């Protein structure tokens, strides 16, 4: 791997971005990185060889975006446009079904909270989000030792193309997630495979297919999805063209629109990457407000750490920074009553947090609920 020998090129950024008061998201063409990582997989090229200057430039741009914005547009990624469109259209066809058909896979019927979430069922910061969604998580075969934590029946039977399209999409996105993480490792002057070898090379992926109806023009209070940060590692947002609804909050407290850029993903970092980078990368609050007149479909793919990994600051970054910024252990907790799907990160340096009261219903969350999300240590 490139252990400290990358010679990362400097990035010239305007002062607004450096101050965190960005007014737009940076755009990064990662095609050189995609080609480089593909060559390492297909050829016998030595991973010790220095990457070309255009690859180092991409790694530096990713690093700058993660440090200063927490969001960026991703182009040149190699995911076919037809596949990006097909997964959104399959979701749109599902949302057009009668309510009784959608409720056949209702999340409320699932003991592990997979399936369809009706309009307004999701809650962020105590408020109902005006969207509906299908929540799908990684599955294992029936003979897998962790099979109790997985449920295949939450996938829609209609439209018929939904399952094969999602399967192809997940396979493709897993490859993209690995490539982007390699770019991040290079940008951090770390070995190319830093996030592999049991960290995030067998990801506990999550995919949400979300439908956002237009908010009423007279309703100035409701949100399509309330302000939050993502609890995981990397999020790749595939959003409908021509509808601006995603907003990102800069450090001045201003909401910055993230309009769709043709052929791109919007990528943002989550709380687990903040922990792994010892606070160097900070997730950015965001929300969704669909004030258009059109039903909007968005498909975020969450590339997460491995199911059983212990997430803690990387030693190399702790040494470089000279101090441990974030606690040594990490857990992600969700209410056992599922009154809120907003997850809370809890850190401890010497002892486990056995239970945490939900901020909404005040019921303690048992340690068992952590197992379902893979953040137990």
Coordinates of C-alpha atoms in Angstrom, one line a residue:
X1 CA 0.0 0.0 0.0
X2 CA 1.0 3.7 -0.3
X3 CA 2.1 4.0 3.3
X4 CA 2.9 7.7 3.6
X5 CA 4.4 8.0 0.2
X6 CA 1.6 9.6 -1.8
X7 CA 2.9 13.1 -2.2
X8 CA -0.7 14.5 -2.2
X9 CA -1.1 17.6 -4.3
X10 CA -2.4 20.8 -2.7
X11 CA -6.0 21.9 -3.5
X12 CA -6.8 25.5 -4.2
X13 CA -10.1 26.4 -2.6
X14 CA -11.9 29.6 -2.2
X15 CA -12.0 31.3 1.2
X16 CA -15.7 30.6 1.7
X17 CA -15.2 26.9 1.5
X18 CA -12.2 27.0 3.8
X19 CA -14.3 29.0 6.3
X20 CA -17.1 26.4 6.1
X21 CA -19.6 29.0 4.7
X22 CA -19.8 27.3 1.3
X23 CA -22.6 28.4 -1.0
X24 CA -22.5 25.3 -3.2
X25 CA -21.2 21.8 -3.1
X26 CA -17.8 20.9 -4.7
X27 CA -17.9 18.7 -7.8
X28 CA -15.4 15.9 -8.1
X29 CA -14.7 13.8 -11.2
X30 CA -13.3 10.5 -9.8
X31 CA -12.8 8.8 -13.2
X32 CA -9.0 8.7 -12.7
X33 CA -9.5 7.0 -9.3
X34 CA -12.0 4.5 -10.7
X35 CA -9.5 3.5 -13.5
X36 CA -6.6 3.3 -11.1
X37 CA -8.5 1.1 -8.6
X38 CA -9.8 -1.1 -11.4
X39 CA -6.2 -1.6 -12.6
X40 CA -5.1 -2.8 -9.2
X41 CA -7.9 -5.3 -9.1
X42 CA -7.5 -6.6 -12.7
X43 CA -3.7 -6.5 -13.1
X44 CA -0.7 -7.6 -11.2
X45 CA 0.3 -4.0 -10.5
X46 CA 2.1 -3.5 -7.3
X47 CA 0.1 -1.5 -4.8
X48 CA 3.3 0.0 -3.6
X49 CA 3.7 1.9 -6.8
X50 CA 2.9 5.6 -6.6
X51 CA -0.5 6.5 -8.2
X52 CA -0.5 8.9 -11.1
X53 CA -0.8 12.7 -10.5
X54 CA -4.5 12.8 -11.6
X55 CA -5.4 10.1 -9.0
X56 CA -3.5 12.0 -6.3
X57 CA -5.4 15.2 -7.3
X58 CA -8.8 13.4 -7.0
X59 CA -7.7 12.0 -3.5
X60 CA -6.8 15.5 -2.5
X61 CA -10.1 17.0 -3.7
X62 CA -12.0 14.3 -1.7
X63 CA -10.0 15.0 1.4
X64 CA -10.7 18.8 1.1
X65 CA -14.4 18.3 0.6
X66 CA -14.6 16.0 3.6
X67 CA -12.7 18.4 5.8
X68 CA -14.5 21.6 4.8
X69 CA -18.0 20.7 3.5
X70 CA -18.8 17.1 4.4
X71 CA -20.7 16.8 1.0
X72 CA -19.7 16.7 -2.6
X73 CA -21.0 15.8 -6.0
X74 CA -19.5 12.6 -7.5
X75 CA -19.1 12.3 -11.3
X76 CA -17.1 10.0 -13.4
X77 CA -18.1 7.1 -11.1
X78 CA -18.9 4.6 -13.8
X79 CA -22.4 3.6 -12.6
X80 CA -24.6 3.4 -15.7
X81 CA -27.2 6.1 -16.0
X82 CA -29.8 3.5 -17.0
X83 CA -29.2 1.7 -13.7
X84 CA -29.5 4.9 -11.6
X85 CA -32.7 5.8 -13.4
X86 CA -34.2 2.2 -13.2
X87 CA -33.9 2.0 -9.4
X88 CA -35.7 5.3 -8.9
X89 CA -38.4 4.3 -11.4
X90 CA -38.9 1.0 -9.7
X91 CA -39.4 2.9 -6.5
X92 CA -41.8 5.3 -8.1
X93 CA -43.9 2.4 -9.4
X94 CA -44.1 0.9 -5.9
X95 CA -45.2 4.2 -4.4
X96 CA -48.0 4.4 -7.0
X97 CA -49.5 1.1 -5.7
X98 CA -52.6 1.2 -3.5
X99 CA -51.9 1.6 0.2
X100 CA -53.0 -2.0 1.0
X101 CA -50.5 -3.4 -1.4
X102 CA -47.7 -1.3 0.0
X103 CA -48.6 -2.3 3.6
X104 CA -48.0 -5.9 2.8
X105 CA -44.4 -5.2 3.7
X106 CA -45.2 -2.6 6.4
X107 CA -42.2 -1.8 8.6
X108 CA -44.5 -2.0 11.6
X109 CA -45.1 -5.7 11.0
X110 CA -41.4 -6.5 10.9
X111 CA -39.7 -7.5 14.2
X112 CA -36.4 -5.9 12.9
X113 CA -37.9 -2.8 11.2
X114 CA -37.5 -3.6 7.5
X115 CA -40.0 -2.8 4.8
X116 CA -42.4 0.0 3.9
X117 CA -42.7 3.1 6.0
X118 CA -45.9 5.0 5.4
X119 CA -46.1 8.8 4.9
X120 CA -45.3 10.6 8.1
X121 CA -44.2 7.5 10.0
X122 CA -40.6 8.5 10.1
X123 CA -39.8 11.0 12.8
X124 CA -36.8 13.4 13.0
X125 CA -36.3 15.6 16.1
X126 CA -39.8 14.9 17.2
X127 CA -41.5 15.9 14.0
X128 CA -43.2 13.7 11.4
X129 CA -41.3 13.6 8.1
X130 CA -43.5 14.0 5.0
X131 CA -42.1 11.1 3.0
X132 CA -42.7 7.4 2.5
X133 CA -40.0 4.9 2.1
X134 CA -38.8 1.3 1.7
X135 CA -36.0 0.4 4.1
X136 CA -33.8 -2.5 3.0
X137 CA -30.8 -3.9 4.8
X138 CA -28.2 -6.4 3.8
X139 CA -29.4 -10.0 4.0
X140 CA -27.8 -13.3 4.7
X141 CA -28.7 -16.8 3.5
X142 CA -30.8 -18.9 5.8
X143 CA -27.8 -20.9 7.1
X144 CA -25.8 -17.9 8.1
X145 CA -25.0 -17.6 11.8
X146 CA -26.4 -14.1 12.0
X147 CA -29.7 -15.0 10.2
X148 CA -31.8 -13.8 13.1
X149 CA -30.9 -10.3 12.3
X150 CA -32.0 -10.4 8.7
X151 CA -35.3 -10.6 6.9
X152 CA -35.8 -11.1 3.2
X153 CA -39.6 -10.8 3.2
X154 CA -39.4 -7.0 3.4
X155 CA -38.7 -6.6 -0.3
X156 CA -41.7 -5.7 -2.5
X157 CA -43.1 -8.4 -4.8
X158 CA -44.3 -5.6 -7.1
X159 CA -43.2 -4.2 -9.4
X160 CA -41.6 -7.4 -10.6
X161 CA -38.4 -5.6 -11.6
X162 CA -37.8 -4.1 -8.2
X163 CA -35.8 -7.0 -6.7
X164 CA -33.4 -7.6 -9.6
X165 CA -32.9 -3.9 -10.2
X166 CA -32.0 -3.3 -6.5
X167 CA -29.7 -6.4 -6.4
X168 CA -27.8 -5.0 -9.4
X169 CA -27.7 -1.6 -7.9
X170 CA -26.4 -2.8 -4.5
X171 CA -23.6 -4.8 -6.2
X172 CA -22.5 -1.8 -8.2
X173 CA -22.7 0.6 -5.3
X174 CA -20.6 -1.6 -3.0
X175 CA -17.8 -1.4 -5.6
X176 CA -18.2 2.4 -5.8
X177 CA -18.1 2.7 -2.0
X178 CA -14.9 0.7 -1.8
X179 CA -13.3 2.9 -4.5
X180 CA -14.3 6.2 -2.8
X181 CA -12.9 4.9 0.6
X182 CA -9.6 4.1 -1.1
X183 CA -9.5 7.7 -2.4
X184 CA -10.2 8.9 1.1
X185 CA -7.4 6.8 2.5
X186 CA -5.0 8.3 -0.1
X187 CA -6.2 11.8 0.8
X188 CA -5.5 11.1 4.4
X189 CA -1.9 9.9 3.6
X190 CA -2.9 6.4 4.8
X191 CA -2.5 3.0 3.2
X192 CA -4.9 2.5 0.3
X193 CA -6.6 -0.4 2.1
X194 CA -7.0 1.4 5.4
X195 CA -10.8 0.9 5.4
X196 CA -10.5 -2.8 4.4
X197 CA -9.3 -5.9 6.3
X198 CA -12.3 -6.2 8.5
X199 CA -13.3 -2.5 8.7
X200 CA -15.5 -1.8 5.7
X201 CA -14.7 -4.3 3.0
X202 CA -17.9 -6.4 3.8
X203 CA -20.3 -3.5 4.4
X204 CA -23.5 -3.7 6.3
X205 CA -25.2 -1.8 3.6
X206 CA -28.6 -0.1 3.8
X207 CA -30.7 1.3 1.0
X208 CA -33.7 3.5 1.3
X209 CA -36.0 4.1 -1.6
X210 CA -37.9 7.4 -0.6
X211 CA -40.9 9.1 -2.1
X212 CA -41.4 12.8 -1.3
X213 CA -44.8 14.2 -2.2
X214 CA -44.9 18.0 -2.8
X215 CA -45.5 20.0 0.4
X216 CA -48.5 22.2 0.3
X217 CA -47.7 25.8 -0.6
X218 CA -49.7 26.9 2.5
X219 CA -47.7 24.6 4.8
X220 CA -44.6 26.5 5.9
X221 CA -43.8 24.3 8.9
X222 CA -43.6 20.7 7.6
X223 CA -40.4 19.2 6.2
X224 CA -40.0 16.4 3.8
X225 CA -37.2 15.1 6.1
X226 CA -36.0 17.0 9.1
X227 CA -32.4 18.2 9.9
X228 CA -30.0 15.4 10.8
X229 CA -26.6 13.9 10.1
X230 CA -26.2 10.3 9.0
X231 CA -25.0 7.9 11.6
X232 CA -23.0 5.6 9.3
X233 CA -20.0 5.9 7.0
X234 CA -20.8 7.1 3.5
X235 CA -24.1 8.0 1.8
X236 CA -24.6 8.1 -2.0
X237 CA -27.7 10.0 -2.9
X238 CA -29.3 9.2 -6.3
X239 CA -32.0 11.9 -6.7
X240 CA -34.6 12.7 -9.4
X241 CA -33.5 15.3 -12.0
X242 CA -35.0 18.7 -12.1
X243 CA -36.3 18.9 -8.5
X244 CA -34.3 20.8 -5.9
X245 CA -35.2 19.6 -2.4
X246 CA -32.0 18.5 -0.6
X247 CA -30.4 21.2 1.5
X248 CA -27.1 21.3 3.4
X249 CA -26.4 23.5 6.3
X250 CA -23.1 25.5 6.3
X251 CA -21.3 26.7 9.4
X252 CA -23.0 30.1 9.2
X253 CA -26.3 28.3 9.7
X254 CA -27.5 28.9 6.1
X255 CA -29.3 26.3 4.1
X256 CA -27.6 25.7 0.8
X257 CA -29.5 23.9 -2.0
X258 CA -28.0 20.8 -3.5
X259 CA -29.8 20.7 -6.9
X260 CA -29.4 17.6 -9.0
X261 CA -26.4 17.5 -11.3
X262 CA -27.0 15.1 -14.3
X263 CA -25.3 11.8 -13.9
X264 CA -23.9 12.5 -10.4
X265 CA -24.4 11.2 -6.9
X266 CA -24.4 13.6 -3.9
X267 CA -22.0 12.0 -1.4
X268 CA -21.9 12.9 2.3
X269 CA -20.0 11.5 5.3
X270 CA -21.5 10.1 8.5
X271 CA -20.8 9.9 12.2
X272 CA -18.8 6.7 11.9
X273 CA -16.3 8.4 9.6
X274 CA -16.0 11.3 12.0
X275 CA -15.0 8.7 14.6
X276 CA -12.6 6.8 12.4
X277 CA -10.8 10.0 11.4
X278 CA -10.6 11.2 15.0
X279 CA -12.8 14.2 14.3
X280 CA -10.9 15.3 11.2
X281 CA -14.0 14.8 9.0
X282 CA -17.2 16.2 10.3
X283 CA -20.7 15.2 9.1
X284 CA -22.8 18.1 7.9
X285 CA -26.5 18.6 8.9
X286 CA -28.9 18.3 6.0
X287 CA -32.6 18.1 5.3
X288 CA -35.1 17.7 2.5
X289 CA -37.8 20.2 1.6
X290 CA -39.8 19.4 -1.6
X291 CA -41.6 22.7 -2.5
X292 CA -41.9 21.6 -6.1
X293 CA -45.1 20.5 -7.7
X294 CA -43.7 17.0 -8.5
X295 CA -43.5 13.8 -6.5
X296 CA -39.7 13.3 -5.9
X297 CA -37.9 9.9 -5.6
X298 CA -34.5 9.7 -4.0
X299 CA -32.5 6.5 -3.4
X300 CA -29.7 6.9 -0.8
X301 CA -27.3 4.0 -0.5
X302 CA -25.5 3.8 2.8
X303 CA -22.1 2.2 2.6
X304 CA -21.6 1.2 6.2
X305 CA -18.8 -0.5 8.2
X306 CA -18.7 -4.3 8.6
X307 CA -21.4 -5.8 10.8
X308 CA -19.1 -6.7 13.7
X309 CA -16.4 -4.1 13.5
X310 CA -15.3 -2.0 16.4
X311 CA -15.2 1.6 15.2
X312 CA -12.5 3.7 16.9
X313 CA -10.1 6.5 15.8
X314 CA -7.4 5.3 13.5
X315 CA -4.1 5.1 15.4
X316 CA -2.1 6.8 12.5
X317 CA -4.4 9.8 12.7
X318 CA -4.3 10.0 16.5
X319 CA -0.5 10.0 16.3
X320 CA -0.5 12.6 13.6
X321 CA -2.9 14.9 15.4
X322 CA -1.2 14.3 18.8
X323 CA -4.4 13.6 20.7
X324 CA -7.5 11.5 20.9
X325 CA -10.3 13.8 19.9
X326 CA -13.2 11.3 19.9
X327 CA -13.9 8.5 22.4
X328 CA -12.5 5.1 21.9
X329 CA -15.7 3.2 21.4
X330 CA -18.8 3.7 19.5
X331 CA -22.4 2.5 19.6
X332 CA -25.5 3.5 17.7
X333 CA -28.7 3.3 19.5
X334 CA -32.3 3.4 18.4
X335 CA -35.5 3.4 20.4
X336 CA -37.0 -0.1 21.1
X337 CA -40.4 1.3 20.5
X338 CA -39.2 2.8 17.2
X339 CA -40.9 6.1 18.0
X340 CA -38.0 7.7 16.3
X341 CA -35.7 6.4 13.5
X342 CA -33.2 9.1 14.3
X343 CA -30.2 7.3 15.7
X344 CA -28.0 8.6 18.5
X345 CA -24.3 8.0 18.7
X346 CA -22.9 7.3 22.2
X347 CA -19.2 7.1 23.0
X348 CA -17.4 5.8 26.1
X349 CA -13.7 5.5 26.9
X350 CA -13.7 2.9 29.6
X351 CA -17.1 1.3 30.1
X352 CA -20.1 0.4 28.0
X353 CA -23.3 2.3 28.1
X354 CA -25.9 -0.4 28.9
X355 CA -29.0 1.6 28.1
X356 CA -29.9 5.1 27.0
X357 CA -33.3 6.8 27.5
X358 CA -35.1 7.7 24.3
X359 CA -35.5 11.5 24.0
X360 CA -39.1 11.1 22.9
X361 CA -40.7 8.3 24.9
X362 CA -38.1 8.2 27.7
X363 CA -38.0 4.3 27.5
X364 CA -34.5 2.9 28.0
X365 CA -33.0 1.3 24.9
X366 CA -31.8 -2.2 25.7
X367 CA -28.3 -3.3 24.6
X368 CA -30.0 -5.9 22.4
X369 CA -31.1 -3.2 20.0
X370 CA -27.5 -2.3 19.3
X371 CA -26.9 -5.8 18.0
X372 CA -29.3 -5.2 15.1
X373 CA -27.3 -2.3 13.9
X374 CA -23.9 -3.9 14.3
X375 CA -22.4 -1.2 16.5
X376 CA -22.0 -3.3 19.6
X377 CA -18.4 -3.6 21.0

